[in-house]
Amino acid sequence: MPALSTDSDPAPSATASATSPEALSFETKFRLLLDITRTISRSLDLDETLSLIIDSVKSFVPYDAAAIYVLETNGRDRRIRATVYRGYDEASMERLLRLGEGFVGWVVQSGGAIVIPDVRNDQRYISSDPLTMSEIVVPIIANNRIIGALNLESRTLDAYKAADLEVLTLFASAAAISIEKAILHQERLEKRRLESELTIARQVQRSLLPDRAPTVEGFDIAGLTVPNEAVGGDYYDFIPFPNHQLGIAIADVSGKGVPAALIMATFRACLRAQVRNDFSIRVILRKVNYLLWESLDSSQYVTAIYGVLDPASRRFSYGDAGHNPALLIHADGTYEELSCGNTVLGLFEDRKYIECYCILQPGDIIVLYTDGLTEAGQDGEEFGLARLLETVQRQREAPAQELARAIYDAARTFASPAPLGDDLTVVVIKALPAPPEGG
């Protein structure tokens, strides 16, 4: 059985200290209400505003327990939460009410106030204090929208009268303005905080991506990534080795936004740690998979391609993990998809990965990309593989950085005016023609 809180009540106002609330006339209560409303309206802090309201009520309507409930909406789910309360045990106030549930739920759903002389005779009553005998609940309405309810309980039968309902309804209407103002102020502060955090997150994520294109003899290489939101879950990387080889990675994290960006950072750390150990590509992918499996939720995963380019032999060795196959586009316009058919990273505890390779001829182009590119579209039609190949063929003489930008621009133009809908990343590897002899 829940126990009553032992918190002491705030000091009453000078008016209330001279006369008990029950003895005040309606006119006196009304003047007191105006004074209190002016005091409450000075605060922009939501918690302070709600506390001032619930403590001030006792100056003109007595209670043994009281609470202010706020209607919260999360998608289609609408619940009613006690935000501040007096006289209740904390455990009894943790429950979220549904619309129509209990006296409070009924008031929030209907928009009408209610006085209950004897709660024992009403099936809607939900006990929070076993000693409660009577109750009064009024809606809190701002801009013709019900945002919550003010609930008072008494251990005396038939404690609340029509005059109490009238003055409490007036007070709730006046208090609603202060509550709405405080909520809007809190939302503005929260928006500024989130914008500041996202700015920091963008800076951090930018620092995890290459700051310049790599220099590899015989090749022109570049990449770009465009997050759909402030930060994203796409990733690409260039990892130079002392023997002049170059590690090349591209990855796409399930999900979007900040959660995906955090997983991306985890993947990058895991990948680079294993690359430093000089393992083979298949071992690197297997170890990264296990590390992600340990770290991620069961529904999260990463698709990726990791490869190593050897400029001396013009060999590109690679392993994929459920990612869109890289495209190898030959100088004559034919192409092939590069895929080893491996499983995504992070979903399963132990997976074996195989390694494939190709030899790049002068004029060959490899394009690695995330599905935000080919799935960009409008009216159900996607940019697709054919438009990607067409763009590469049209711009194949351009430097790698310009080609990567041209691919992005083509997808962006095709999808316009609709947003891309997903992060988009492209990496271009161009095998340059051999220099003429004696040149």
CSV table of N, CA and C in Angstrom, one decimal, residues 107-214:
chain,number,residue,atom,x,y,z
A,107,VAL,N,-10.7,13.1,-18.0
A,107,VAL,CA,-10.7,14.5,-18.2
A,107,VAL,C,-9.9,14.9,-19.4
A,108,VAL,N,-8.7,14.3,-19.5
A,108,VAL,CA,-7.8,14.7,-20.7
A,108,VAL,C,-8.5,14.3,-22.0
A,109,GLN,N,-9.2,13.1,-22.0
A,109,GLN,CA,-9.8,12.7,-23.2
A,109,GLN,C,-11.1,13.5,-23.5
A,110,SER,N,-11.9,13.8,-22.5
A,110,SER,CA,-13.1,14.5,-22.8
A,110,SER,C,-13.0,16.0,-22.8
A,111,GLY,N,-12.0,16.6,-22.0
A,111,GLY,CA,-11.9,18.0,-21.9
A,111,GLY,C,-12.8,18.6,-20.9
A,112,GLY,N,-13.5,17.8,-20.2
A,112,GLY,CA,-14.4,18.4,-19.1
A,112,GLY,C,-13.9,18.2,-17.8
A,113,ALA,N,-14.2,19.1,-16.8
A,113,ALA,CA,-13.8,19.0,-15.4
A,113,ALA,C,-14.7,18.0,-14.7
A,114,ILE,N,-14.2,17.5,-13.5
A,114,ILE,CA,-15.0,16.5,-12.8
A,114,ILE,C,-14.8,16.7,-11.3
A,115,VAL,N,-15.9,16.6,-10.5
A,115,VAL,CA,-15.8,16.6,-9.1
A,115,VAL,C,-16.4,15.3,-8.6
A,116,ILE,N,-15.6,14.6,-7.7
A,116,ILE,CA,-16.1,13.2,-7.2
A,116,ILE,C,-16.2,13.3,-5.7
A,117,PRO,N,-17.4,13.4,-5.2
A,117,PRO,CA,-17.6,13.5,-3.7
A,117,PRO,C,-17.1,12.3,-3.0
A,118,ASP,N,-17.3,11.1,-3.5
A,118,ASP,CA,-16.8,9.9,-2.9
A,118,ASP,C,-16.2,8.9,-3.9
A,119,VAL,N,-14.9,8.8,-3.9
A,119,VAL,CA,-14.2,8.1,-5.0
A,119,VAL,C,-14.6,6.6,-4.9
A,120,ARG,N,-15.0,6.1,-3.7
A,120,ARG,CA,-15.3,4.7,-3.6
A,120,ARG,C,-16.5,4.3,-4.4
A,121,ASN,N,-17.3,5.3,-4.8
A,121,ASN,CA,-18.5,4.9,-5.6
A,121,ASN,C,-18.4,5.1,-7.1
A,122,ASP,N,-17.1,5.3,-7.5
A,122,ASP,CA,-16.9,5.5,-8.9
A,122,ASP,C,-15.9,4.5,-9.5
A,123,GLN,N,-16.3,3.7,-10.4
A,123,GLN,CA,-15.4,2.7,-10.9
A,123,GLN,C,-14.2,3.2,-11.7
A,124,ARG,N,-14.2,4.4,-12.1
A,124,ARG,CA,-13.1,5.0,-12.8
A,124,ARG,C,-11.9,5.3,-11.9
A,125,TYR,N,-12.1,5.3,-10.6
A,125,TYR,CA,-11.0,5.7,-9.6
A,125,TYR,C,-9.9,4.7,-9.6
A,126,ILE,N,-8.7,5.2,-9.7
A,126,ILE,CA,-7.4,4.5,-9.6
A,126,ILE,C,-6.7,5.0,-8.3
A,127,SER,N,-6.5,4.1,-7.4
A,127,SER,CA,-6.0,4.6,-6.1
A,127,SER,C,-4.5,4.8,-6.1
A,128,SER,N,-4.2,6.1,-5.7
A,128,SER,CA,-2.8,6.4,-5.5
A,128,SER,C,-2.5,6.7,-4.0
A,129,ASP,N,-3.5,7.0,-3.3
A,129,ASP,CA,-3.5,7.3,-1.8
A,129,ASP,C,-4.7,6.5,-1.2
A,130,PRO,N,-4.5,5.5,-0.4
A,130,PRO,CA,-5.6,4.7,0.1
A,130,PRO,C,-6.5,5.5,1.0
A,131,LEU,N,-6.1,6.7,1.5
A,131,LEU,CA,-6.9,7.4,2.4
A,131,LEU,C,-7.8,8.5,1.6
A,132,THR,N,-7.6,8.6,0.3
A,132,THR,CA,-8.4,9.6,-0.4
A,132,THR,C,-9.9,9.2,-0.4
A,133,MET,N,-10.7,10.3,-0.2
A,133,MET,CA,-12.1,10.1,-0.2
A,133,MET,C,-12.8,10.9,-1.3
A,134,SER,N,-12.3,12.1,-1.6
A,134,SER,CA,-12.9,12.9,-2.7
A,134,SER,C,-11.8,13.4,-3.6
A,135,GLU,N,-12.2,13.9,-4.8
A,135,GLU,CA,-11.2,14.3,-5.8
A,135,GLU,C,-11.8,15.3,-6.7
A,136,ILE,N,-11.0,16.1,-7.3
A,136,ILE,CA,-11.4,17.1,-8.3
A,136,ILE,C,-10.3,17.2,-9.4
A,137,VAL,N,-10.7,17.1,-10.6
A,137,VAL,CA,-9.8,17.2,-11.7
A,137,VAL,C,-10.3,18.2,-12.8
A,138,VAL,N,-9.4,19.0,-13.2
A,138,VAL,CA,-9.7,20.0,-14.3
A,138,VAL,C,-8.7,19.9,-15.4
A,139,PRO,N,-9.1,20.1,-16.7
A,139,PRO,CA,-8.2,20.0,-17.8
A,139,PRO,C,-7.3,21.3,-17.8
A,140,ILE,N,-6.1,21.1,-18.4
A,140,ILE,CA,-5.3,22.3,-18.7
A,140,ILE,C,-5.3,22.4,-20.2
A,141,ILE,N,-5.8,23.5,-20.6
A,141,ILE,CA,-6.1,23.8,-22.1
A,141,ILE,C,-5.3,25.0,-22.5
A,142,ALA,N,-4.5,24.8,-23.6
A,142,ALA,CA,-3.7,25.9,-24.1
A,142,ALA,C,-4.0,26.0,-25.6
A,143,ASN,N,-4.4,27.1,-26.2
A,143,ASN,CA,-4.7,27.3,-27.6
A,143,ASN,C,-5.7,26.2,-28.1
A,144,ASN,N,-6.7,26.0,-27.3
A,144,ASN,CA,-7.8,25.1,-27.6
A,144,ASN,C,-7.3,23.6,-27.8
A,145,ARG,N,-6.2,23.4,-27.1
A,145,ARG,CA,-5.6,22.0,-27.1
A,145,ARG,C,-5.3,21.6,-25.7
A,146,ILE,N,-5.8,20.4,-25.4
A,146,ILE,CA,-5.6,19.8,-24.0
A,146,ILE,C,-4.2,19.3,-23.9
A,147,ILE,N,-3.5,19.9,-22.9
A,147,ILE,CA,-2.1,19.6,-22.7
A,147,ILE,C,-1.8,18.8,-21.4
A,148,GLY,N,-2.9,18.7,-20.6
A,148,GLY,CA,-2.7,18.0,-19.3
A,148,GLY,C,-3.9,18.2,-18.4
A,149,ALA,N,-3.7,17.9,-17.1
A,149,ALA,CA,-4.8,18.0,-16.2
A,149,ALA,C,-4.2,18.3,-14.8
A,150,LEU,N,-5.0,19.0,-14.0
A,150,LEU,CA,-4.6,19.3,-12.6
A,150,LEU,C,-5.6,18.5,-11.7
A,151,ASN,N,-5.0,17.7,-10.8
A,151,ASN,CA,-5.7,16.8,-10.0
A,151,ASN,C,-5.5,17.0,-8.5
A,152,LEU,N,-6.5,17.2,-7.7
A,152,LEU,CA,-6.4,17.4,-6.3
A,152,LEU,C,-7.2,16.3,-5.6
A,153,GLU,N,-6.7,15.8,-4.5
A,153,GLU,CA,-7.4,14.7,-3.7
A,153,GLU,C,-7.4,15.2,-2.3
A,154,SER,N,-8.5,14.7,-1.6
A,154,SER,CA,-8.8,15.1,-0.2
A,154,SER,C,-9.1,13.8,0.6
A,155,ARG,N,-8.8,13.7,1.8
A,155,ARG,CA,-9.1,12.6,2.7
A,155,ARG,C,-10.5,12.8,3.3
A,156,THR,N,-11.1,13.9,3.0
A,156,THR,CA,-12.5,14.3,3.5
A,156,THR,C,-13.5,14.0,2.4
A,157,LEU,N,-14.6,13.4,2.8
A,157,LEU,CA,-15.7,13.1,1.9
A,157,LEU,C,-16.3,14.5,1.4
A,158,ASP,N,-16.7,14.5,0.2
A,158,ASP,CA,-17.4,15.7,-0.4
A,158,ASP,C,-16.6,17.0,-0.1
A,159,ALA,N,-15.3,17.0,-0.3
A,159,ALA,CA,-14.5,18.1,0.1
A,159,ALA,C,-14.6,19.3,-0.9
A,160,TYR,N,-14.9,19.0,-2.2
A,160,TYR,CA,-14.9,20.0,-3.2
A,160,TYR,C,-16.3,20.3,-3.7
A,161,LYS,N,-16.5,21.6,-3.8
A,161,LYS,CA,-17.8,22.2,-4.2
A,161,LYS,C,-17.7,22.8,-5.6
A,162,ALA,N,-18.9,23.3,-6.0
A,162,ALA,CA,-18.9,24.0,-7.3
A,162,ALA,C,-18.0,25.2,-7.4
A,163,ALA,N,-17.9,26.0,-6.3
A,163,ALA,CA,-17.1,27.1,-6.2
A,163,ALA,C,-15.6,26.8,-6.4
A,164,ASP,N,-15.2,25.6,-5.8
A,164,ASP,CA,-13.8,25.2,-6.0
A,164,ASP,C,-13.6,24.8,-7.5
A,165,LEU,N,-14.5,24.2,-8.1
A,165,LEU,CA,-14.4,23.8,-9.5
A,165,LEU,C,-14.3,25.0,-10.3
A,166,GLU,N,-15.0,26.1,-10.0
A,166,GLU,CA,-15.0,27.3,-10.8
A,166,GLU,C,-13.7,28.0,-10.7
A,167,VAL,N,-13.2,28.2,-9.5
A,167,VAL,CA,-11.9,28.9,-9.3
A,167,VAL,C,-10.7,28.0,-9.8
A,168,LEU,N,-10.8,26.7,-9.7
A,168,LEU,CA,-9.7,25.9,-10.1
A,168,LEU,C,-9.6,25.8,-11.6
A,169,THR,N,-10.8,25.9,-12.3
A,169,THR,CA,-10.9,25.9,-13.8
A,169,THR,C,-10.3,27.2,-14.3
A,170,LEU,N,-10.6,28.3,-13.6
A,170,LEU,CA,-10.0,29.6,-14.0
A,170,LEU,C,-8.5,29.6,-13.8
A,171,PHE,N,-8.0,29.0,-12.7
A,171,PHE,CA,-6.6,29.0,-12.4
A,171,PHE,C,-5.9,28.1,-13.5
A,172,ALA,N,-6.5,26.9,-13.8
A,172,ALA,CA,-5.9,26.0,-14.8
A,172,ALA,C,-5.8,26.7,-16.1
A,173,SER,N,-6.8,27.5,-16.5
A,173,SER,CA,-6.7,28.2,-17.8
A,173,SER,C,-5.6,29.3,-17.8
A,174,ALA,N,-5.5,30.0,-16.7
A,174,ALA,CA,-4.4,31.0,-16.6
A,174,ALA,C,-3.0,30.3,-16.6
A,175,ALA,N,-2.9,29.2,-15.8
A,175,ALA,CA,-1.7,28.5,-15.7
A,175,ALA,C,-1.2,27.9,-17.0
A,176,ALA,N,-2.2,27.5,-17.8
A,176,ALA,CA,-1.9,26.9,-19.1
A,176,ALA,C,-1.0,27.7,-20.0
A,177,ILE,N,-1.3,29.1,-19.9
A,177,ILE,CA,-0.4,30.0,-20.7
A,177,ILE,C,1.0,29.9,-20.3
A,178,SER,N,1.2,29.9,-18.9
A,178,SER,CA,2.6,29.8,-18.4
A,178,SER,C,3.2,28.5,-18.8
A,179,ILE,N,2.4,27.4,-18.7
A,179,ILE,CA,3.0,26.1,-19.0
A,179,ILE,C,3.4,26.0,-20.5
A,180,GLU,N,2.5,26.5,-21.3
A,180,GLU,CA,2.8,26.5,-22.8
A,180,GLU,C,4.0,27.3,-23.1
A,181,LYS,N,4.1,28.5,-22.4
A,181,LYS,CA,5.3,29.3,-22.6
A,181,LYS,C,6.6,28.7,-22.2
A,182,ALA,N,6.5,28.0,-21.0
A,182,ALA,CA,7.7,27.3,-20.5
A,182,ALA,C,8.1,26.1,-21.4
A,183,ILE,N,7.1,25.4,-21.9
A,183,ILE,CA,7.3,24.3,-22.8
A,183,ILE,C,8.0,24.8,-24.1
A,184,LEU,N,7.5,25.8,-24.7
A,184,LEU,CA,8.1,26.4,-25.9
A,184,LEU,C,9.5,26.8,-25.6
A,185,HIS,N,9.7,27.5,-24.5
A,185,HIS,CA,11.1,27.9,-24.1
A,185,HIS,C,12.0,26.7,-24.0
A,186,GLN,N,11.5,25.6,-23.3
A,186,GLN,CA,12.3,24.4,-23.2
A,186,GLN,C,12.6,23.8,-24.5
A,187,GLU,N,11.6,23.8,-25.4
A,187,GLU,CA,11.9,23.2,-26.7
A,187,GLU,C,12.9,24.0,-27.5
A,188,ARG,N,12.9,25.4,-27.4
A,188,ARG,CA,13.9,26.2,-28.0
A,188,ARG,C,15.3,25.9,-27.5
A,189,LEU,N,15.4,25.8,-26.2
A,189,LEU,CA,16.7,25.4,-25.5
A,189,LEU,C,17.2,24.1,-26.0
A,190,GLU,N,16.2,23.1,-26.0
A,190,GLU,CA,16.6,21.7,-26.4
A,190,GLU,C,17.0,21.7,-27.9
A,191,LYS,N,16.4,22.5,-28.7
A,191,LYS,CA,16.8,22.6,-30.2
A,191,LYS,C,18.2,23.2,-30.3
A,192,ARG,N,18.5,24.2,-29.5
A,192,ARG,CA,19.8,24.8,-29.6
A,192,ARG,C,20.8,23.8,-29.1
A,193,ARG,N,20.5,23.1,-28.0
A,193,ARG,CA,21.4,22.1,-27.5
A,193,ARG,C,21.7,21.0,-28.5
A,194,LEU,N,20.6,20.5,-29.2
A,194,LEU,CA,20.8,19.5,-30.2
A,194,LEU,C,21.6,20.0,-31.4
A,195,GLU,N,21.3,21.2,-31.8
A,195,GLU,CA,22.1,21.8,-32.9
A,195,GLU,C,23.6,21.9,-32.6
A,196,SER,N,23.9,22.3,-31.3
A,196,SER,CA,25.3,22.4,-30.9
A,196,SER,C,25.9,21.0,-30.9
A,197,GLU,N,25.2,20.0,-30.4
A,197,GLU,CA,25.7,18.6,-30.3
A,197,GLU,C,25.9,18.1,-31.7
A,198,LEU,N,25.0,18.4,-32.6
A,198,LEU,CA,25.1,17.9,-34.0
A,198,LEU,C,26.3,18.6,-34.7
A,199,THR,N,26.5,19.8,-34.4
A,199,THR,CA,27.7,20.5,-35.0
A,199,THR,C,29.0,19.8,-34.5
A,200,ILE,N,29.0,19.5,-33.3
A,200,ILE,CA,30.2,18.8,-32.7
A,200,ILE,C,30.3,17.4,-33.4
A,201,ALA,N,29.2,16.7,-33.5
A,201,ALA,CA,29.1,15.4,-34.1
A,201,ALA,C,29.6,15.4,-35.6
A,202,ARG,N,29.2,16.5,-36.3
A,202,ARG,CA,29.7,16.6,-37.7
A,202,ARG,C,31.2,16.8,-37.8
A,203,GLN,N,31.7,17.6,-36.8
A,203,GLN,CA,33.1,17.9,-36.8
A,203,GLN,C,33.9,16.6,-36.5
A,204,VAL,N,33.4,15.8,-35.5
A,204,VAL,CA,34.0,14.6,-35.2
A,204,VAL,C,34.0,13.6,-36.3
A,205,GLN,N,32.8,13.5,-37.0
A,205,GLN,CA,32.7,12.5,-38.1
A,205,GLN,C,33.6,12.9,-39.2
A,206,ARG,N,33.6,14.2,-39.5
A,206,ARG,CA,34.5,14.7,-40.6
A,206,ARG,C,35.9,14.4,-40.3
A,207,SER,N,36.3,14.4,-39.0
A,207,SER,CA,37.7,14.1,-38.7
A,207,SER,C,38.0,12.6,-38.9
A,208,LEU,N,37.0,11.7,-39.0
A,208,LEU,CA,37.2,10.3,-39.2
A,208,LEU,C,37.3,9.9,-40.7
A,209,LEU,N,37.0,10.9,-41.5
A,209,LEU,CA,37.0,10.6,-43.0
A,209,LEU,C,38.3,11.2,-43.6
A,210,PRO,N,38.7,10.7,-44.7
A,210,PRO,CA,39.9,11.2,-45.3
A,210,PRO,C,39.9,12.7,-45.6
A,211,ASP,N,40.9,13.4,-45.3
A,211,ASP,CA,40.9,14.9,-45.5
A,211,ASP,C,41.5,15.2,-46.9
A,212,ARG,N,42.1,14.2,-47.6
A,212,ARG,CA,42.6,14.5,-48.9
A,212,ARG,C,42.6,13.2,-49.7
A,213,ALA,N,42.7,13.3,-51.0
A,213,ALA,CA,42.8,12.1,-51.8
A,213,ALA,C,44.2,11.5,-51.7
A,214,PRO,N,44.4,10.2,-51.8
A,214,PRO,CA,45.7,9.6,-51.7
A,214,PRO,C,46.5,9.7,-53.0
